[in-house]
Tab-separated table of C-alpha atoms in Angstrom:
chain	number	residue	atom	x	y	z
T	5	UNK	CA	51.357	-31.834	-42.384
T	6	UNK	CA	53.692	-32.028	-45.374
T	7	UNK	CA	53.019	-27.736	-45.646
T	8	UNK	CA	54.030	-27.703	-41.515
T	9	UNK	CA	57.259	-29.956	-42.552
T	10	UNK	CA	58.228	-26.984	-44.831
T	11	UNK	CA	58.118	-24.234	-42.692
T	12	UNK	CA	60.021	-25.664	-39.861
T	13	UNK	CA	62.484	-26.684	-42.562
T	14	UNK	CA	62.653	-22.717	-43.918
T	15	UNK	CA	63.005	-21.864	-40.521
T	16	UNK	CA	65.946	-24.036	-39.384
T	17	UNK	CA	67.506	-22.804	-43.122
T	18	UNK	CA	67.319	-18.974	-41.672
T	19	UNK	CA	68.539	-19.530	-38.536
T	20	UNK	CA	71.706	-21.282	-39.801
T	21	UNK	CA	72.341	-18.698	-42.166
T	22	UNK	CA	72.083	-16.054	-39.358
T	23	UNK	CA	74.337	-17.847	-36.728
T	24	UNK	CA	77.193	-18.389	-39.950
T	25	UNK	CA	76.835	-14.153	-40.886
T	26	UNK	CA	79.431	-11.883	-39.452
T	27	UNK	CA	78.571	-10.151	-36.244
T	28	UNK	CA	77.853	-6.539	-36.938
T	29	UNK	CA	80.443	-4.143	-34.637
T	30	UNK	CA	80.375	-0.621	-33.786
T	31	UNK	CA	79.894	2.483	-36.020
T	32	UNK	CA	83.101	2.821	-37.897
T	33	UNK	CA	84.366	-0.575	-37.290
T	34	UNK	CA	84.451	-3.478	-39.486
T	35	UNK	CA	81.949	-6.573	-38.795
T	36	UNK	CA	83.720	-9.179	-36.673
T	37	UNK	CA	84.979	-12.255	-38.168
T	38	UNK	CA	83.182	-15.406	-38.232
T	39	UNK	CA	83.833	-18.124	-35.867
T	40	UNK	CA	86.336	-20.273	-37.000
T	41	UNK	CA	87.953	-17.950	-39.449
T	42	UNK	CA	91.656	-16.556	-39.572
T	43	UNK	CA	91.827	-13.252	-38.417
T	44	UNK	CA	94.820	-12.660	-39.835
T	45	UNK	CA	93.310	-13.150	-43.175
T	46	UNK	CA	90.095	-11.028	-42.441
T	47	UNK	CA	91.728	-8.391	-40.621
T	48	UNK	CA	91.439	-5.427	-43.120
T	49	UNK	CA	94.739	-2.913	-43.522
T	50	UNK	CA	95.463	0.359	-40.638
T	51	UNK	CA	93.725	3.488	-42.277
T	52	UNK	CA	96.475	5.418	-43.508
T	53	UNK	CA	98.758	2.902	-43.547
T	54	UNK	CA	101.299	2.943	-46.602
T	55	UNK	CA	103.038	-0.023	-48.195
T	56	UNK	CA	107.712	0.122	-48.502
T	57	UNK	CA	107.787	2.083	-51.968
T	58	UNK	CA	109.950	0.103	-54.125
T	59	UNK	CA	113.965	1.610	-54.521
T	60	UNK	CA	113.465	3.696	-57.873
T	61	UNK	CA	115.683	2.004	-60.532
T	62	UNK	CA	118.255	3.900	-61.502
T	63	UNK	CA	117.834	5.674	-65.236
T	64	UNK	CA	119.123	7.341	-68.120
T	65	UNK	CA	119.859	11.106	-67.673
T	66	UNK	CA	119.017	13.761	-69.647
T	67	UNK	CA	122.468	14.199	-71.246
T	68	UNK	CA	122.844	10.450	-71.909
T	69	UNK	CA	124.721	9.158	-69.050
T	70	UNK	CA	124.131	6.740	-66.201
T	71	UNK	CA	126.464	6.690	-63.257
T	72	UNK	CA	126.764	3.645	-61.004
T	73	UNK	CA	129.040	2.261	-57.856
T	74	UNK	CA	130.582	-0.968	-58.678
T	75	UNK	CA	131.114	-1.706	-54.696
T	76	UNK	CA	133.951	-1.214	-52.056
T	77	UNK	CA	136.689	-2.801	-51.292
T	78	UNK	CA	138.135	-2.133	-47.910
T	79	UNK	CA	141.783	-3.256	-45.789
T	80	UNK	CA	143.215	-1.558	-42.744
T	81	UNK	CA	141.000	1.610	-42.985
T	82	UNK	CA	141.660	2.432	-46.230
T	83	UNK	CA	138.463	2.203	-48.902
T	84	UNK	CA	138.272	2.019	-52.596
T	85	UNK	CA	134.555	2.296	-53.918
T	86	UNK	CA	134.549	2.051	-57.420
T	87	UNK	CA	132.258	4.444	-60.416
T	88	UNK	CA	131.154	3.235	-63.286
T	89	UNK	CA	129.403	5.679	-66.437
T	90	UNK	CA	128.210	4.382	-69.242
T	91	UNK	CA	126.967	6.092	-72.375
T	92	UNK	CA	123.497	5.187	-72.327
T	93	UNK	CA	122.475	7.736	-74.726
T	94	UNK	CA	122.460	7.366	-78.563
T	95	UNK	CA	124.969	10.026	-79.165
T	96	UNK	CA	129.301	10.122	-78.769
T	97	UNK	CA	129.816	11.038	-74.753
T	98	UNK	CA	133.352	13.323	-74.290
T	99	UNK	CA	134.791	13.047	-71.051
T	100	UNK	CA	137.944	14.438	-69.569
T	101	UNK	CA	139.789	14.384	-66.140
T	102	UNK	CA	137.845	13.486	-62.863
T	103	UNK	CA	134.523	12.982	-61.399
T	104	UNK	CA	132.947	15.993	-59.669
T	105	UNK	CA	131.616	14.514	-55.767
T	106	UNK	CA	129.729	15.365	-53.456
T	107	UNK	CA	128.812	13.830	-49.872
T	108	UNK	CA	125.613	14.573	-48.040
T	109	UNK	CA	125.258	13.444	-44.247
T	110	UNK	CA	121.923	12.098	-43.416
T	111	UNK	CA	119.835	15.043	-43.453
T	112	UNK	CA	120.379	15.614	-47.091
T	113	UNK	CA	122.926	18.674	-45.925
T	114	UNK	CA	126.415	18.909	-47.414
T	115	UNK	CA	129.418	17.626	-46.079
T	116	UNK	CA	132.891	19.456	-46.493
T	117	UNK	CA	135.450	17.331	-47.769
T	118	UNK	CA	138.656	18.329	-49.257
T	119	UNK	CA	138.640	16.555	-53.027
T	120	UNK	CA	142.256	15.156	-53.677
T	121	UNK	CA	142.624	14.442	-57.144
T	122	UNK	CA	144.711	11.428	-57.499
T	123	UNK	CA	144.308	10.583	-53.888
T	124	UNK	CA	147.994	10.801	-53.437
T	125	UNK	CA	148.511	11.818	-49.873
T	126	UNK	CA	145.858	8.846	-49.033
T	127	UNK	CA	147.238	6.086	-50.708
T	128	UNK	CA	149.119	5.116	-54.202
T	129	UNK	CA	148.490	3.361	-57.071
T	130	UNK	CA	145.198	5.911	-57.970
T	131	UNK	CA	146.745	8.496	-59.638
T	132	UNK	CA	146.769	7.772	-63.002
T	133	UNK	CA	147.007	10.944	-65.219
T	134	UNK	CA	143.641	12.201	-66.604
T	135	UNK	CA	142.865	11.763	-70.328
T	136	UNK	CA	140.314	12.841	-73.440
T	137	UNK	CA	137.931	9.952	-73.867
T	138	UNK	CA	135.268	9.925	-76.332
T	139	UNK	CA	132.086	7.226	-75.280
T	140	UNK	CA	130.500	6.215	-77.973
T	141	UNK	CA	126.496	4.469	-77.288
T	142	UNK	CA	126.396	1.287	-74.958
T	143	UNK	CA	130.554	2.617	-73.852
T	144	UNK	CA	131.919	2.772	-70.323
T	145	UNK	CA	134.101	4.315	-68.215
T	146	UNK	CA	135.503	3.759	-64.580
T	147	UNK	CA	137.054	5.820	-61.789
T	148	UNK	CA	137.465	5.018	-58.022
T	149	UNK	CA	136.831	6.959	-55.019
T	150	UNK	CA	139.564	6.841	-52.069
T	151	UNK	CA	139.195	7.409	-48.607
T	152	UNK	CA	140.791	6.179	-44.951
T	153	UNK	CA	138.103	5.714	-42.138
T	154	UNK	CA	140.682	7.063	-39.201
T	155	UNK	CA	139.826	8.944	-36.168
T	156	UNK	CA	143.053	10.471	-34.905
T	157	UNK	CA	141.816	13.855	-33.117
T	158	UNK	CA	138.560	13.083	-30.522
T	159	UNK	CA	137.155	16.523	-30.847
T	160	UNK	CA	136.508	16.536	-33.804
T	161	UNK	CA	133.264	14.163	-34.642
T	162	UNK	CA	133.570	11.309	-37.141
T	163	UNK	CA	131.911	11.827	-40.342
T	164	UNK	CA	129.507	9.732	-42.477
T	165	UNK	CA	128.264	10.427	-45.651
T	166	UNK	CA	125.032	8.457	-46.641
T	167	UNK	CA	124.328	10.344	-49.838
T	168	UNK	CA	126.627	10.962	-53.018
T	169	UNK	CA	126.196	13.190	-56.202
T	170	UNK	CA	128.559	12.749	-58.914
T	171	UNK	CA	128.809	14.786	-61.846
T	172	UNK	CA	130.878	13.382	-64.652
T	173	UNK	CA	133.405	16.917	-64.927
T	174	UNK	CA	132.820	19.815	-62.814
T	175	UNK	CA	130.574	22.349	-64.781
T	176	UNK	CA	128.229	19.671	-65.718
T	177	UNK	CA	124.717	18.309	-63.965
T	178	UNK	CA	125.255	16.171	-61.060
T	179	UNK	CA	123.144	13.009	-60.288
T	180	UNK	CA	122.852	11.140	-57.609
T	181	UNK	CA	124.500	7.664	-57.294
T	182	UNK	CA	122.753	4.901	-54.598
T	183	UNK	CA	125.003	3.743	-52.214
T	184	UNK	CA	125.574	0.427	-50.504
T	185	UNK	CA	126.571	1.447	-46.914
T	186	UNK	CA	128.016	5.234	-45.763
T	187	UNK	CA	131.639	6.656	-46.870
T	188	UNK	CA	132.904	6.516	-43.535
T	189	UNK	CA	135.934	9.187	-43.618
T	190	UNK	CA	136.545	8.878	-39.816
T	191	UNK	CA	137.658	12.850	-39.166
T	192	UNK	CA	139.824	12.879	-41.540
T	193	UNK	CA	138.064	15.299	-44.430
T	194	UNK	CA	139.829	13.838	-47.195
T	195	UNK	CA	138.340	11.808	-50.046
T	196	UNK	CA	140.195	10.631	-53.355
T	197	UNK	CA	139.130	10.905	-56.697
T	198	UNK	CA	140.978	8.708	-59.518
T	199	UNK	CA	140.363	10.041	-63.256
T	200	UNK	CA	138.419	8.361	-65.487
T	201	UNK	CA	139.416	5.402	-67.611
T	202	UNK	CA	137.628	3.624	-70.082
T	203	UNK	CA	136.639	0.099	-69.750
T	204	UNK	CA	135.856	-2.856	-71.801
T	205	UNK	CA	132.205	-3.299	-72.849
T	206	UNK	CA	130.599	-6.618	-72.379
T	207	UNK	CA	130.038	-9.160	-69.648
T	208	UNK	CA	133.357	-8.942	-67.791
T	209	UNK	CA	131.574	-4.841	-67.295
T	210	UNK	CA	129.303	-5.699	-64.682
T	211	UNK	CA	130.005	-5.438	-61.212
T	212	UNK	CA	131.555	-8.658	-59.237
T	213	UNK	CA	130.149	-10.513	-56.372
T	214	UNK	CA	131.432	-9.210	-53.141
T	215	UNK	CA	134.415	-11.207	-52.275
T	216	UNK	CA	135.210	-12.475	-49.023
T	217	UNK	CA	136.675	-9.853	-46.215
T	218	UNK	CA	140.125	-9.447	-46.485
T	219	UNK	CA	142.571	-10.163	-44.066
T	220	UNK	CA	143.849	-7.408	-41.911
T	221	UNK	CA	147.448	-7.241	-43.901
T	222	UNK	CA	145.525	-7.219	-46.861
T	223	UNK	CA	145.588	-3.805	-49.069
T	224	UNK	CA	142.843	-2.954	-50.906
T	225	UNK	CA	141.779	-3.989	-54.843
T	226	UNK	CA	140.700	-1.451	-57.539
T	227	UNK	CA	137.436	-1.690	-57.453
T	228	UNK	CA	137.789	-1.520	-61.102
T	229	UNK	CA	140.538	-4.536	-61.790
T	230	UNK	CA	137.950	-7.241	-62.450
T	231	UNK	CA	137.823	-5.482	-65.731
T	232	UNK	CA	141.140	-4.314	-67.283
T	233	UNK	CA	141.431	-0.591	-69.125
T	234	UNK	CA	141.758	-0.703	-72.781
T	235	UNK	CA	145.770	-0.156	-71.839
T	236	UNK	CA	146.246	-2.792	-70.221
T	237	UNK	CA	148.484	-0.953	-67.734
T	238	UNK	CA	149.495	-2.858	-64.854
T	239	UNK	CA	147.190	-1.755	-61.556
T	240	UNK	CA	149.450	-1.062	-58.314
T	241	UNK	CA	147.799	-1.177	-55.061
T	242	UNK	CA	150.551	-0.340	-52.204
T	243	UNK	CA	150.024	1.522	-49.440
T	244	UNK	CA	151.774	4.329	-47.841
């Protein structure tokens, strides 16, 4: 009796374990999930699916440099995106007139631009004259790039560039720079390039929060006057 008990018991054991086991499914698919279970936890990943790569963080160069945008500010059309290098090598970085830029549209082609050094027929108050700096390790320097998003002629289409290379003189390696949103020139083929100055190192070097829109009548900041050149000459900002 006791040895019939034990059997039936084995038995009953088996058949629970059975009912509780996945259900197999088809050739090539996985088992089915128990009853009960979360098939959102069990569900296994799409073959050939890939996971967001992470945005690269942005590094040294070879020659010692690393090139940066501080942000934009923006007032009535007219934009101010500011560039920040900073010696990150452990060697004395020369430097001497303006940044070298280029745009790229979407598809990674180039877009023609006429370069205005000083950005003088675009705005004032960027055309500081270019001087000899010398960098040394863990030093920075700052320049800004001007442009008015303006569409006055409808045949000609509106241009966007989503991609920037900087070089820090022309004749030297140019690197790319991450953007925050496109340099939207309108059709008006013009961009602005402010020389470089040098800026203070420490804290007051990093790049600010993003301030609150503007009003409409407001002009534009320097991107770069939340940290005053070594000058300390006076930053004008009017508009023409």
């Amino acid at each position: 009796m006791r040895s019939t008990a034990r059997l039936i018991g084995a038995l009953t054991g088996v058949t629970l374990l059975a009912a509780c086991a996945p259900t197999p499914g088809p050739a090539g698919r996985p088992p089915a999930a128990p009853a009960g279970a979360d098939p959102l936890a069990t569900t296994p990943p799409r073959p050939g699916a890939r996971t967001a790569d992470p945005t690269p963080a942005a590094t040294c160069s070879p020659e010692g440099i690393l090139i940066t945008e501080l942000g934009v500010s923006a007032a009535m059309g007219l934009r101010a995106m500011g560039l920040e290098l900073v010696n990150c090598g452990d060697r004395p970085y020369e430097l001497s007139g303006y940044p070298a830029v280029r745009l790229r549209d979407a598809d990674g082609d180039p877009i023609t631009v006429r370069i205005i050094p000083g950005a003088a027929p675009i705005t004032a108050g960027f055309d500081h004259p270019p001087s000899r700096i010398v960098l040394a390790p863990g030093e920075r320097a700052g320049a800004a790039l001007i442009w008015r998003n303006l569409v006055t002629d409808p045949t000609v289409v509106a241009t966007n560039g989503t991609a920037l290379d900087v070089a820090p003189m022309a004749g030297r390696p140019a690197y790319p720079v991450a953007l925050d949103g496109p340099i939207d020139l309108g059709n008006t083929g013009r961009l602005g390039v402010s020389a470089w100055e040098r800026r203070k190192r420490g804290p007051a070097t990093d790049a600010p929060a993003p301030p609150a829109p503007p009003s409409p009548t407001t002009p534009p900041v320097n991107p770069l006057a939340h940290q005053s050149p070594v000058r300390e000459r006076p930053y004008r900002t009017l508009l023409r």
